[in-house]
């Protein structure tokens, strides 16, 4: 896992990545955190999310995606369903779902430059040490970068 400080969305738009991944809940909201920014900058990704069934527990661990045109070419934006909902306190991220999401990414998009935030470790309350190990295992051999948000 490579690590950089910056803004994932700005780096993606500038051509640093072929695809970016962010974590979603299963209720088609994309109303907070980086998901809200993705919804605003890449409405195609939100449209892909809306094609799924709201509140469907079986979405955990799956992905939807959309292609977006940037001035540097095409960018794939992946919605990874890593938590069921966003309400309440405590950990909402599902570690098994993170494993499945990144396994799906490797299977479908191997060979691409991948960027992601601290998926599941912000508003979803997960432990980044656990999550980063899962990502490293699932994306072993891939060109993947954790973008630690910094304006």
Tab-separated table of C-alpha atoms in Angstrom:
chain	number	residue	atom	x	y	z
A	1	UNK	CA	0.000	0.000	0.000
A	2	UNK	CA	1.352	3.355	-1.018
A	3	UNK	CA	0.364	6.315	1.145
A	4	UNK	CA	-0.008	9.956	0.153
A	5	UNK	CA	-1.561	13.005	1.765
A	6	UNK	CA	-4.045	14.982	-0.277
A	7	UNK	CA	-7.535	15.038	-1.690
A	8	UNK	CA	-8.566	11.758	-3.327
A	9	UNK	CA	-11.044	13.430	-5.653
A	10	UNK	CA	-8.600	16.102	-6.832
A	11	UNK	CA	-5.885	13.479	-7.373
A	12	UNK	CA	-8.314	11.294	-9.338
A	13	UNK	CA	-9.451	14.170	-11.534
A	14	UNK	CA	-5.816	15.089	-12.217
A	15	UNK	CA	-5.157	11.577	-13.550
A	16	UNK	CA	-3.323	9.930	-10.644
A	17	UNK	CA	-5.699	6.953	-10.584
A	18	UNK	CA	-7.626	4.808	-13.041
A	19	UNK	CA	-10.246	4.095	-10.412
A	20	UNK	CA	-11.217	5.211	-6.954
A	21	UNK	CA	-13.206	3.363	-4.317
A	22	UNK	CA	-15.249	4.736	-1.462
A	23	UNK	CA	-17.430	3.060	1.130
A	24	UNK	CA	-21.222	3.226	0.970
A	25	UNK	CA	-24.099	2.183	3.159
A	26	UNK	CA	-26.923	0.081	1.747
A	27	UNK	CA	-29.530	2.870	1.784
A	28	UNK	CA	-28.566	4.891	-1.325
A	29	UNK	CA	-27.909	8.086	0.607
A	30	UNK	CA	-24.317	9.208	-0.041
A	31	UNK	CA	-25.106	12.121	2.278
A	32	UNK	CA	-21.960	12.570	4.369
A	33	UNK	CA	-18.196	12.236	4.326
A	34	UNK	CA	-16.403	11.530	1.075
A	35	UNK	CA	-19.521	9.825	-0.310
A	36	UNK	CA	-21.259	13.213	-0.366
A	37	UNK	CA	-18.334	14.733	-2.304
A	38	UNK	CA	-18.346	11.801	-4.741
A	39	UNK	CA	-22.090	12.252	-5.250
A	40	UNK	CA	-21.489	15.918	-6.119
A	41	UNK	CA	-18.393	15.476	-8.329
A	42	UNK	CA	-19.340	12.175	-9.969
A	43	UNK	CA	-23.154	12.019	-10.206
A	44	UNK	CA	-22.824	8.903	-12.396
A	45	UNK	CA	-21.632	6.998	-9.306
A	46	UNK	CA	-24.673	8.109	-7.357
A	47	UNK	CA	-26.917	7.043	-10.252
A	48	UNK	CA	-25.293	3.590	-10.115
A	49	UNK	CA	-26.036	3.465	-6.375
A	50	UNK	CA	-29.665	4.385	-7.011
A	51	UNK	CA	-30.005	1.378	-9.350
A	52	UNK	CA	-29.711	-0.896	-6.297
A	53	UNK	CA	-32.443	-1.729	-3.799
A	54	UNK	CA	-32.535	0.664	-0.852
A	55	UNK	CA	-31.952	-1.151	2.445
A	56	UNK	CA	-30.957	-4.465	0.857
A	57	UNK	CA	-28.687	-6.250	3.321
A	58	UNK	CA	-27.333	-8.521	0.564
A	59	UNK	CA	-25.511	-5.539	-0.984
A	60	UNK	CA	-22.854	-5.757	1.763
A	61	UNK	CA	-19.550	-6.693	0.147
A	62	UNK	CA	-20.700	-5.922	-3.392
A	63	UNK	CA	-19.838	-2.994	-5.641
A	64	UNK	CA	-21.462	-0.770	-8.213
A	65	UNK	CA	-19.471	1.521	-10.442
A	66	UNK	CA	-19.647	4.190	-13.078
A	67	UNK	CA	-17.268	5.713	-15.592
A	68	UNK	CA	-16.722	9.418	-15.413
A	69	UNK	CA	-15.008	11.670	-17.928
A	70	UNK	CA	-12.273	13.891	-16.526
A	71	UNK	CA	-10.013	16.201	-18.456
A	72	UNK	CA	-7.383	13.472	-18.189
A	73	UNK	CA	-9.563	10.683	-19.548
A	74	UNK	CA	-11.879	8.136	-18.007
A	75	UNK	CA	-12.094	7.430	-14.309
A	76	UNK	CA	-13.963	4.517	-12.760
A	77	UNK	CA	-15.695	5.378	-9.495
A	78	UNK	CA	-16.581	2.385	-7.333
A	79	UNK	CA	-19.245	2.366	-4.660
A	80	UNK	CA	-18.197	-0.332	-2.197
A	81	UNK	CA	-20.994	-1.467	0.107
A	82	UNK	CA	-19.011	-1.702	3.337
A	83	UNK	CA	-21.661	-0.871	5.932
A	84	UNK	CA	-25.358	-1.574	6.215
A	85	UNK	CA	-26.479	1.784	7.576
A	86	UNK	CA	-25.135	5.002	9.029
A	87	UNK	CA	-27.349	5.492	12.077
A	88	UNK	CA	-26.458	5.077	15.715
A	89	UNK	CA	-23.187	4.892	17.566
A	90	UNK	CA	-20.360	2.414	17.468
A	91	UNK	CA	-18.754	0.618	14.563
A	92	UNK	CA	-20.925	0.453	11.476
A	93	UNK	CA	-18.336	-0.822	9.001
A	94	UNK	CA	-18.392	-4.546	8.279
A	95	UNK	CA	-14.841	-5.925	7.959
A	96	UNK	CA	-15.986	-8.951	5.963
A	97	UNK	CA	-17.751	-6.600	3.541
A	98	UNK	CA	-14.509	-4.629	3.109
A	99	UNK	CA	-12.681	-7.860	2.288
A	100	UNK	CA	-15.306	-8.812	-0.293
A	101	UNK	CA	-15.384	-5.318	-1.845
A	102	UNK	CA	-11.627	-5.253	-2.380
A	103	UNK	CA	-11.645	-8.859	-3.578
A	104	UNK	CA	-14.246	-7.846	-6.170
A	105	UNK	CA	-12.128	-4.879	-7.204
A	106	UNK	CA	-9.065	-7.063	-7.733
A	107	UNK	CA	-11.067	-9.619	-9.699
A	108	UNK	CA	-12.736	-7.077	-12.001
A	109	UNK	CA	-10.123	-4.302	-12.257
A	110	UNK	CA	-6.708	-5.921	-11.810
A	111	UNK	CA	-3.837	-3.919	-13.282
A	112	UNK	CA	-5.378	-0.490	-12.712
A	113	UNK	CA	-4.072	2.303	-10.484
A	114	UNK	CA	-6.383	2.309	-7.469
A	115	UNK	CA	-6.948	5.117	-4.972
A	116	UNK	CA	-9.071	5.153	-1.814
A	117	UNK	CA	-9.637	7.058	1.435
A	118	UNK	CA	-9.608	5.522	4.932
A	119	UNK	CA	-12.684	3.474	4.003
A	120	UNK	CA	-14.698	2.555	7.064
A	121	UNK	CA	-12.378	4.305	9.516
A	122	UNK	CA	-14.079	7.704	9.599
A	123	UNK	CA	-17.803	8.080	10.122
A	124	UNK	CA	-18.277	4.272	10.049
A	125	UNK	CA	-16.092	3.873	13.160
A	126	UNK	CA	-13.761	1.110	12.006
A	127	UNK	CA	-10.142	0.515	13.000
A	128	UNK	CA	-7.832	1.627	10.173
A	129	UNK	CA	-5.116	-0.829	11.264
A	130	UNK	CA	-7.506	-3.734	10.682
A	131	UNK	CA	-8.962	-2.253	7.484
A	132	UNK	CA	-5.589	-1.430	5.924
A	133	UNK	CA	-4.360	-4.998	6.511
A	134	UNK	CA	-7.474	-6.359	4.791
A	135	UNK	CA	-6.950	-4.035	1.814
A	136	UNK	CA	-3.269	-5.012	1.550
A	137	UNK	CA	-4.206	-8.694	1.553
A	138	UNK	CA	-6.956	-8.346	-1.025
A	139	UNK	CA	-5.003	-6.025	-3.367
A	140	UNK	CA	-1.691	-7.853	-3.074
A	141	UNK	CA	0.360	-7.257	-6.211
A	142	UNK	CA	-1.799	-4.312	-7.346
A	143	UNK	CA	-0.884	-0.624	-7.659
A	144	UNK	CA	-2.999	0.827	-4.834
A	145	UNK	CA	-2.740	4.005	-2.810
A	146	UNK	CA	-4.302	5.164	0.436
A	147	UNK	CA	-4.972	8.907	0.261
A	148	UNK	CA	-4.888	10.452	3.720
A	149	UNK	CA	-7.141	13.495	3.388
A	150	UNK	CA	-5.384	16.817	3.634
A	151	UNK	CA	-6.622	20.059	2.064
